[in-house]
Short mmCIF file of C-alpha atoms and ligand atoms in Angstrom, two decimals:
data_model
loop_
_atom_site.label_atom_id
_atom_site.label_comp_id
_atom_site.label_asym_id
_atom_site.label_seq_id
_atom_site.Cartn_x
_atom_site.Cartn_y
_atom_site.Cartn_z
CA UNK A 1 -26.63 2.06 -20.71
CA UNK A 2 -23.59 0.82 -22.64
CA UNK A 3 -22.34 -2.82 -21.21
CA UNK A 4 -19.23 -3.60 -22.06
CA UNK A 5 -17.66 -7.45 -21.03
CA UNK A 6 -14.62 -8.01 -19.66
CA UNK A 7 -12.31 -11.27 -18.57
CA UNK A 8 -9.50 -10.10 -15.77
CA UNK A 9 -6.86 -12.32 -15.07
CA UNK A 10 -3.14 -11.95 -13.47
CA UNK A 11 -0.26 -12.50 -13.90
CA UNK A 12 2.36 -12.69 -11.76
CA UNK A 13 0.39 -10.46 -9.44
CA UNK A 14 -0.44 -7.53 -12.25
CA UNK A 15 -3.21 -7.22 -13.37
CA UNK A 16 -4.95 -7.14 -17.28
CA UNK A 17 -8.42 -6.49 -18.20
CA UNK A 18 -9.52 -7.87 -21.62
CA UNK A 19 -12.32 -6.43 -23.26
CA UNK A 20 -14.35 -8.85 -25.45
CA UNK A 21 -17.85 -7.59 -26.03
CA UNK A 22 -18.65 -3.54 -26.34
CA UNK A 23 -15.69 -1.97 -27.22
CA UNK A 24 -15.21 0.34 -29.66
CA UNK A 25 -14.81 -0.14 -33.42
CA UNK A 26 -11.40 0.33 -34.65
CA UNK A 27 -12.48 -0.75 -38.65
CA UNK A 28 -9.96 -2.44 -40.44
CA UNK A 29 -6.26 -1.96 -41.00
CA UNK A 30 -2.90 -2.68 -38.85
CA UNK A 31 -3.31 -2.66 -35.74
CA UNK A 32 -0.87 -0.10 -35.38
CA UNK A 33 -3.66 2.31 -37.40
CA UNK A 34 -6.07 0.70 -35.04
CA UNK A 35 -4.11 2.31 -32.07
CA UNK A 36 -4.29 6.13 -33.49
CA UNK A 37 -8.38 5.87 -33.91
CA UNK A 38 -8.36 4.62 -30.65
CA UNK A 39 -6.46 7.06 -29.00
CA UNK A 40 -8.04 10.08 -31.29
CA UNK A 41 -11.36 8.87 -31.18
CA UNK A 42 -12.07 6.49 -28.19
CA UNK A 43 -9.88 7.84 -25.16
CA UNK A 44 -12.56 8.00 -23.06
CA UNK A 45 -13.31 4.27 -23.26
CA UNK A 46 -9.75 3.58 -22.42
CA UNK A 47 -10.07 5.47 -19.21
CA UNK A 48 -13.65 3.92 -18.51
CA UNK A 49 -12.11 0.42 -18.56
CA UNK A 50 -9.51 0.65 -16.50
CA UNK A 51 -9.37 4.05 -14.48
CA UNK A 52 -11.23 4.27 -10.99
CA UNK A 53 -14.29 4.06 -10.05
CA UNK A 54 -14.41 0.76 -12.09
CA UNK A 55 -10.49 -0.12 -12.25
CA UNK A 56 -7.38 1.23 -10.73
CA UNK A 57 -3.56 2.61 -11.56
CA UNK A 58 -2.45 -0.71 -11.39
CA UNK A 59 -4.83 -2.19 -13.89
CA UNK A 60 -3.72 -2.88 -18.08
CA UNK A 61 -6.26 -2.87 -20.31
CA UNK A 62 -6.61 -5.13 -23.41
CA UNK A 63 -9.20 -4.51 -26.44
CA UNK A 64 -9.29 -7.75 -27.93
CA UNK A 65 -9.77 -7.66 -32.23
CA UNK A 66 -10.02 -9.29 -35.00
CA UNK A 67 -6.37 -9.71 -36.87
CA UNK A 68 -5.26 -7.83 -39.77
CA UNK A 69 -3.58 -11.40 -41.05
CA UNK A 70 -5.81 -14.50 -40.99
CA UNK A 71 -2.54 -15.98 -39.82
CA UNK A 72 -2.81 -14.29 -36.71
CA UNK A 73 -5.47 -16.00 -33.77
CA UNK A 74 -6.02 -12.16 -32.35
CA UNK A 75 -5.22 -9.14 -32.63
CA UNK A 76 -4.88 -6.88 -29.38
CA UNK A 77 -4.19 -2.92 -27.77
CA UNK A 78 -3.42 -2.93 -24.15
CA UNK A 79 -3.47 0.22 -22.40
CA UNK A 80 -3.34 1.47 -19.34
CA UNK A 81 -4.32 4.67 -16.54
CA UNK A 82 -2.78 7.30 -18.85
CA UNK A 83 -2.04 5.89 -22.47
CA UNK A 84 -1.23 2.66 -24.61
CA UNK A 85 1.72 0.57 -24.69
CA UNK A 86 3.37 -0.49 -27.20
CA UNK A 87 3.54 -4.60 -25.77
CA UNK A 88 2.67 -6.31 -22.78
CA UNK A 89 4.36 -9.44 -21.76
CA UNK A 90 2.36 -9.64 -18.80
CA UNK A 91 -1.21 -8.95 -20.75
CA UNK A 92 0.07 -11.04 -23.33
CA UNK A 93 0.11 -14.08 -21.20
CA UNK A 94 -3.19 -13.19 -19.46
CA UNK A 95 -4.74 -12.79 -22.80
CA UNK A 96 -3.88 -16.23 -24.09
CA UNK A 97 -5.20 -17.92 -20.34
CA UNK A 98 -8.56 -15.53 -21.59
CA UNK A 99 -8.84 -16.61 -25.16
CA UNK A 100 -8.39 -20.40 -23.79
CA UNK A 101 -10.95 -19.53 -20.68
CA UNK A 102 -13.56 -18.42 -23.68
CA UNK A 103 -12.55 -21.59 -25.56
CA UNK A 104 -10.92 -19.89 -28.70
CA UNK A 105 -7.64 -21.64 -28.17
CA UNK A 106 -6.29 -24.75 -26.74
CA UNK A 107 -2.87 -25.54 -26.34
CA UNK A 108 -0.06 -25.02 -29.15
CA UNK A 109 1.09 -21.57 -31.29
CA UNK A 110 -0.95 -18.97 -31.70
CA UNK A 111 0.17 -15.48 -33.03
CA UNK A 112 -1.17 -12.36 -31.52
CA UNK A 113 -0.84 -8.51 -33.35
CA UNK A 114 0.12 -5.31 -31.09
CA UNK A 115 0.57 -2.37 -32.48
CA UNK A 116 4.62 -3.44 -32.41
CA UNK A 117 4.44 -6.35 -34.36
CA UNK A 118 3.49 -9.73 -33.87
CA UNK A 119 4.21 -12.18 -31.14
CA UNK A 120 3.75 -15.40 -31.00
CA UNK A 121 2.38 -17.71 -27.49
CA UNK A 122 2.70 -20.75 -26.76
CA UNK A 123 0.20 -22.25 -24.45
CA UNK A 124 1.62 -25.35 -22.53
CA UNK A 125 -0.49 -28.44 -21.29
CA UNK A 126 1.04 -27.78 -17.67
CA UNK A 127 -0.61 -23.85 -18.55
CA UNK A 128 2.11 -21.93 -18.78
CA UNK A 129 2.42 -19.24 -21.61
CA UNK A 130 5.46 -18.86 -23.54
CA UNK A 131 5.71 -15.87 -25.31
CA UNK A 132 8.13 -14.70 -28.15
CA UNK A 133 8.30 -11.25 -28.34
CA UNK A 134 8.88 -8.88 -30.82
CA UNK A 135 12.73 -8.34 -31.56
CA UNK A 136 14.10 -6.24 -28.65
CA UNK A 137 17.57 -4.09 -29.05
CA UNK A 138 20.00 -1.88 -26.44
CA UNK A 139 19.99 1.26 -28.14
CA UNK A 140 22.57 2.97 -25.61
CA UNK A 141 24.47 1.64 -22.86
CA UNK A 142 25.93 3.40 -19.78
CA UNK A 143 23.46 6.58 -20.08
CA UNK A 144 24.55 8.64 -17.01
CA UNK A 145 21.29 10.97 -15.26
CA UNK A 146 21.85 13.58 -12.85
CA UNK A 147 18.89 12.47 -10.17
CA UNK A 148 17.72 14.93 -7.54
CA UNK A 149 18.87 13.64 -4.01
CA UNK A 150 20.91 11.00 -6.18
CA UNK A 151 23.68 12.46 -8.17
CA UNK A 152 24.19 10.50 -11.12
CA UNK A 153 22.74 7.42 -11.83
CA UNK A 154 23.95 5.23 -15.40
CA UNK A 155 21.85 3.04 -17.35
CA UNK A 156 20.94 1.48 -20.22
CA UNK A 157 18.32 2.17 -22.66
CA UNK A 158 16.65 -0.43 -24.27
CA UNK A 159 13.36 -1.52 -26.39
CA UNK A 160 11.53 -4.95 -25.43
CA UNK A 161 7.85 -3.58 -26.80
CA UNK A 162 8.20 -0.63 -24.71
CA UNK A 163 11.07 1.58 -24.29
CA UNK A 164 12.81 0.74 -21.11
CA UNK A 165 16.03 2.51 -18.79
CA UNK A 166 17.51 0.06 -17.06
CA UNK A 167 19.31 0.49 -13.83
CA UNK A 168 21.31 -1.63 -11.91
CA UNK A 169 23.10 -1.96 -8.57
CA UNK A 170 21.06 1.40 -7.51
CA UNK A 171 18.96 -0.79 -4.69
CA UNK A 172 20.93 -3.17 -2.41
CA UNK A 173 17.69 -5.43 -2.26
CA UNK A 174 14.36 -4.79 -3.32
CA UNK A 175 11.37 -5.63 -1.00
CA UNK A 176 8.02 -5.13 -0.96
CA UNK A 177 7.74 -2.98 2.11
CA UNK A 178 9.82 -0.67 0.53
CA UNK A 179 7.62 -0.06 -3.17
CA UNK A 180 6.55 3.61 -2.02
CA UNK A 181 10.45 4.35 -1.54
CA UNK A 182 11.27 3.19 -5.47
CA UNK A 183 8.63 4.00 -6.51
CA UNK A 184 9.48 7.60 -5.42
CA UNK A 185 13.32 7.02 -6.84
CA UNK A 186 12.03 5.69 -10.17
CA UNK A 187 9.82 8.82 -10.86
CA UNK A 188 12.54 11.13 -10.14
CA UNK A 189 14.78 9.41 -12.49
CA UNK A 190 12.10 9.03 -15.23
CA UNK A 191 12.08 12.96 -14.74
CA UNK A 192 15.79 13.12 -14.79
CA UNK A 193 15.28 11.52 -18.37
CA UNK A 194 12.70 13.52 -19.73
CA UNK A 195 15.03 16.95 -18.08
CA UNK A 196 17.71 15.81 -19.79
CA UNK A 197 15.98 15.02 -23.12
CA UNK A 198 17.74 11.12 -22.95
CA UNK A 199 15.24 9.01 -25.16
CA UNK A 200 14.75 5.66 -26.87
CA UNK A 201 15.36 5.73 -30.59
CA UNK A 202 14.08 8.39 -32.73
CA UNK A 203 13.00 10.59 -29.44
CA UNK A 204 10.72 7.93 -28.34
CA UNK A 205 9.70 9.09 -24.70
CA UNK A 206 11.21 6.26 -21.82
CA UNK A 207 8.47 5.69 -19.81
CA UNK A 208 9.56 2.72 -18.20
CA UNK A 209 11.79 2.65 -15.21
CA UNK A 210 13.76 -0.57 -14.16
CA UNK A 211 15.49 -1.70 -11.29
CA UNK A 212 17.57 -4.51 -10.56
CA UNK A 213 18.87 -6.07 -7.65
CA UNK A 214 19.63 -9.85 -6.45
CA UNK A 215 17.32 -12.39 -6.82
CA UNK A 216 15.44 -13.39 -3.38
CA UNK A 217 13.62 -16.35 -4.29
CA UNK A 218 16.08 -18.32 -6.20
CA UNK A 219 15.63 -16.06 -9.21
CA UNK A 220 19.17 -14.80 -11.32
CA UNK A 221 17.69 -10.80 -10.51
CA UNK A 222 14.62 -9.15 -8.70
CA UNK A 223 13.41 -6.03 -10.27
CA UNK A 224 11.05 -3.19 -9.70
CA UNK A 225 9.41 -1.51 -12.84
CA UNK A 226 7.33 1.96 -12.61
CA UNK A 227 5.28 1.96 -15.10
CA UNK A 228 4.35 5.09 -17.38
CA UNK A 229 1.07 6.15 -15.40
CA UNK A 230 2.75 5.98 -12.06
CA UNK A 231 2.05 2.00 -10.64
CA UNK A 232 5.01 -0.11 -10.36
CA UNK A 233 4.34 -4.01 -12.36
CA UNK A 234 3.73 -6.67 -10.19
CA UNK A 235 5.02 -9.16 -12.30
CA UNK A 236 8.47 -9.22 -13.56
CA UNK A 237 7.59 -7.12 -16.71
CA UNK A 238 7.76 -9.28 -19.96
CA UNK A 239 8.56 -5.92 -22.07
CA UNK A 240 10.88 -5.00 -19.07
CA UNK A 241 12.30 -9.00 -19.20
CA UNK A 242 12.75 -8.64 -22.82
CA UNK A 243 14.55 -5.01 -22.25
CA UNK A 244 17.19 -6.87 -19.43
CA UNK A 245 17.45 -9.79 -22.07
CA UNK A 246 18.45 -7.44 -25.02
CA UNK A 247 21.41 -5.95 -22.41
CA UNK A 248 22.46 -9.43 -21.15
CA UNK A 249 22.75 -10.19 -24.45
CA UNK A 250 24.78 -6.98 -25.76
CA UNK A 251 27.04 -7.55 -22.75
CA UNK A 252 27.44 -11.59 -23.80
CA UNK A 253 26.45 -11.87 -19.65
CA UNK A 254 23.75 -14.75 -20.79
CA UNK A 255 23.97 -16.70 -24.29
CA UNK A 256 21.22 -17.30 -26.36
CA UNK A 257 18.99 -20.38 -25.26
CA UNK A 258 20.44 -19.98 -21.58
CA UNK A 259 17.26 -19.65 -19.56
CA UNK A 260 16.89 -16.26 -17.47
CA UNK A 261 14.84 -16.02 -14.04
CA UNK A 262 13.51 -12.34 -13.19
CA UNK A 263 11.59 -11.92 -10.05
CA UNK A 264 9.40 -9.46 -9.54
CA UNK A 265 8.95 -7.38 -6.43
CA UNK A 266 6.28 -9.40 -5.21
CA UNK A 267 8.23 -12.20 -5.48
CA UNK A 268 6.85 -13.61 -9.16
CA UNK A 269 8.81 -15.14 -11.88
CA UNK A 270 8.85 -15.13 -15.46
CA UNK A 271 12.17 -17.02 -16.86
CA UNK A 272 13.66 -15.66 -20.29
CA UNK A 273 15.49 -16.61 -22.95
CA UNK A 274 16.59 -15.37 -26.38
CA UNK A 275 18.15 -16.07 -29.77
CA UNK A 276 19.88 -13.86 -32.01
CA UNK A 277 18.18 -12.61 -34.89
CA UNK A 278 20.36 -10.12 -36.92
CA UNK A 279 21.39 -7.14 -34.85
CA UNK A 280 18.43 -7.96 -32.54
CA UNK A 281 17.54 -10.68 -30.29
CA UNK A 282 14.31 -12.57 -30.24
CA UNK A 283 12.88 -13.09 -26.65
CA UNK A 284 11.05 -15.73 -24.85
CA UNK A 285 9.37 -14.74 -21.73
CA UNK A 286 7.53 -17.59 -19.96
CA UNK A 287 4.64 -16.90 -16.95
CA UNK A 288 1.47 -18.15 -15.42
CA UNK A 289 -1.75 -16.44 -15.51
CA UNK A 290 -4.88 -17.26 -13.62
CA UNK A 291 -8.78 -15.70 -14.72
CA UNK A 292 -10.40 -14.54 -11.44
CA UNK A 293 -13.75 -12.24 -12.99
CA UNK A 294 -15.93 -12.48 -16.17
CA UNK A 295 -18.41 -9.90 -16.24
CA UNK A 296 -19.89 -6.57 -17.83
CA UNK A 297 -18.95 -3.32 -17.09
CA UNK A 298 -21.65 -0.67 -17.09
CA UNK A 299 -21.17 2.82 -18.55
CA UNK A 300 -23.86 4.86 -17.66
CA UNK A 301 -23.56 8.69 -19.35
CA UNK A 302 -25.40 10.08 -16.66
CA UNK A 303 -22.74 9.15 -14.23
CA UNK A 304 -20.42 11.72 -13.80
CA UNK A 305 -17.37 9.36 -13.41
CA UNK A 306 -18.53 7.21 -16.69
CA UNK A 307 -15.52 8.11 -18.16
CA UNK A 308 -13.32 7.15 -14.96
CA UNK A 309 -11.13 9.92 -12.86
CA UNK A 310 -8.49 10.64 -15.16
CA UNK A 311 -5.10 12.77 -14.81
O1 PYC B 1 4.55 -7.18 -18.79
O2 PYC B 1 5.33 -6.01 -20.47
C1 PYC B 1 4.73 -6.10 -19.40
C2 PYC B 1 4.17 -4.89 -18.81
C3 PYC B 1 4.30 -3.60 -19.26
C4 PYC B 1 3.61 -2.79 -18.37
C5 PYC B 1 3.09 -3.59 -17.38
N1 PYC B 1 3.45 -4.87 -17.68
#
């Protein structure tokens, strides 16, 4: 019997399961290497972590490792139902209220490795977790989609740690009640995309989906991200924040250290801000986490669903 410890925690509502005991070994390198052994090697454990019986669509995983730079407090992979991502804002901040919950950090800077580059928290007394991304970029504005049952829809495509296309004015007002309904619209335009062969930069596949609409809790915007293996985020995205920043910017609709709000669907809030740097911006996404289960996951090989139920 393999045990295998994990910390949850959310964020804003989504969920991210960090792996601190049992995982696999990765060896040495970037962590960018780190992610292709994982994936080629180790794909299995992914899906054990965080697919049913043990987890759910909704659920991001996070291996926790050692860093490549001794700089660097952590190094991390999240992942999720069907793949890896590139960042998470939202596991990001969930991993810093773990690493603090295990006693490895205490308030102050602390840089973290993805396999995107490295991003830096800051851990507040109040609790609150700042994080500065990696640099995030609208690659193409205005990107019209023909979308079955809704003619064309126009974007923009941008990268905030994830590749992102960004939609708004679609959705008078986004509510809870009606996820199923955009969730439904979101797949059909992430198909639209992938139909149409529009991509990030250098054919990088858009798997996230982002929808804005008025704020409903005070916030400047509410949004609605579908995420690549089907879930929509809970919380407001921090890749997805970072994408909406990165257009804001572009457009000069928000200047740099102007401070952002982004609801979520469920009604959560990170608040963003950004500073140029170069052709890029550099953005801040601030959010609450909270720890809610520390315990071991059991992988039993004589259990059919071991590996998880995977698609
Ligand atoms: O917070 O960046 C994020 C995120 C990506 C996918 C789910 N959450």
């Amino acid at each position: 019997m393999r045990r295998v410890r994990v910390i949850d925690s959310h964020t804003g509502g989504e969920p991210t399961r960090v792996v601190v005991e049992g995982g696999p070994d990765l060896g040495g390198g970037s962590i960018a290497e780190r992610l292709e052994r994982f994936r080629a090697k180790h794909d299995g454990f992914r899906s054990a972590v965080v697919n049913e019986p043990r987890g759910s669509d909704v659920m991001v995983g996070a291996l926790l490792m050692e860093p490549e730079e001794t700089s660097a407090r952590a190094g991390v992979i999240f992942f999720n139902n069907v793949g890896y991502l590139g960042m998470c804002g939202h596991g990001a901040i969930g991993l810093v209220k773990v690493l603090e919950y295990l006693g490895r950090v205490s308030t102050g800077q602390h840089r973290i490795e993805t396999p995107v580059g490295t991003v830096t928290a800051q851990l507040a007394a109040a609790g609150e977790v700042s994080i500065a991304n990696v640099p995030s970029y609208r690659y193409r504005r205005g990107v019209s989609v023909e979308v079955d049952g809704f003619g064309q829809v126009k974007g923009d495509v941008a990268w905030g740690g994830n590749w992102f296309y960004l939609v708004e004015g679609l959705a008078g007002r986004l509510r809870l009640e009606d996820a199923g309904h955009w969730t439904e619209v979101t797949q059909r335009i992430r198909r639209a995309l992938e139909r149409e062969g529009i991509t990030g930069e250098d054919g990088a596949e858009i798997d996230h989906i982002e929808l804005f609409a008025a704020g409903e809790a005070g916030g400047d915007s509410r949004n609605f991200v579908l995420c690549p293996g089907g879930a929509y985020d809970r919380s407001p995205c921090g890749t997805g924040t970072s994408a909406k920043l990165a257009c804001l910017a572009a457009d000069g609709k928000l200047l740099p250290g102007e401070t952002w709000r982004q609801e979520s669907i469920v009604g959560s809030e990170f608040q963003g801000s950004y500073e140029w740097e170069g052709e890029r911006i550099r953005p801040v996404i601030t959010g609450r986490a909270w720890v809610n289960a520390d315990g071991w996951l059991l992988l039993d090989e004589t259990d059919p669903f071991c590996w998880g139920i995977r698609r």
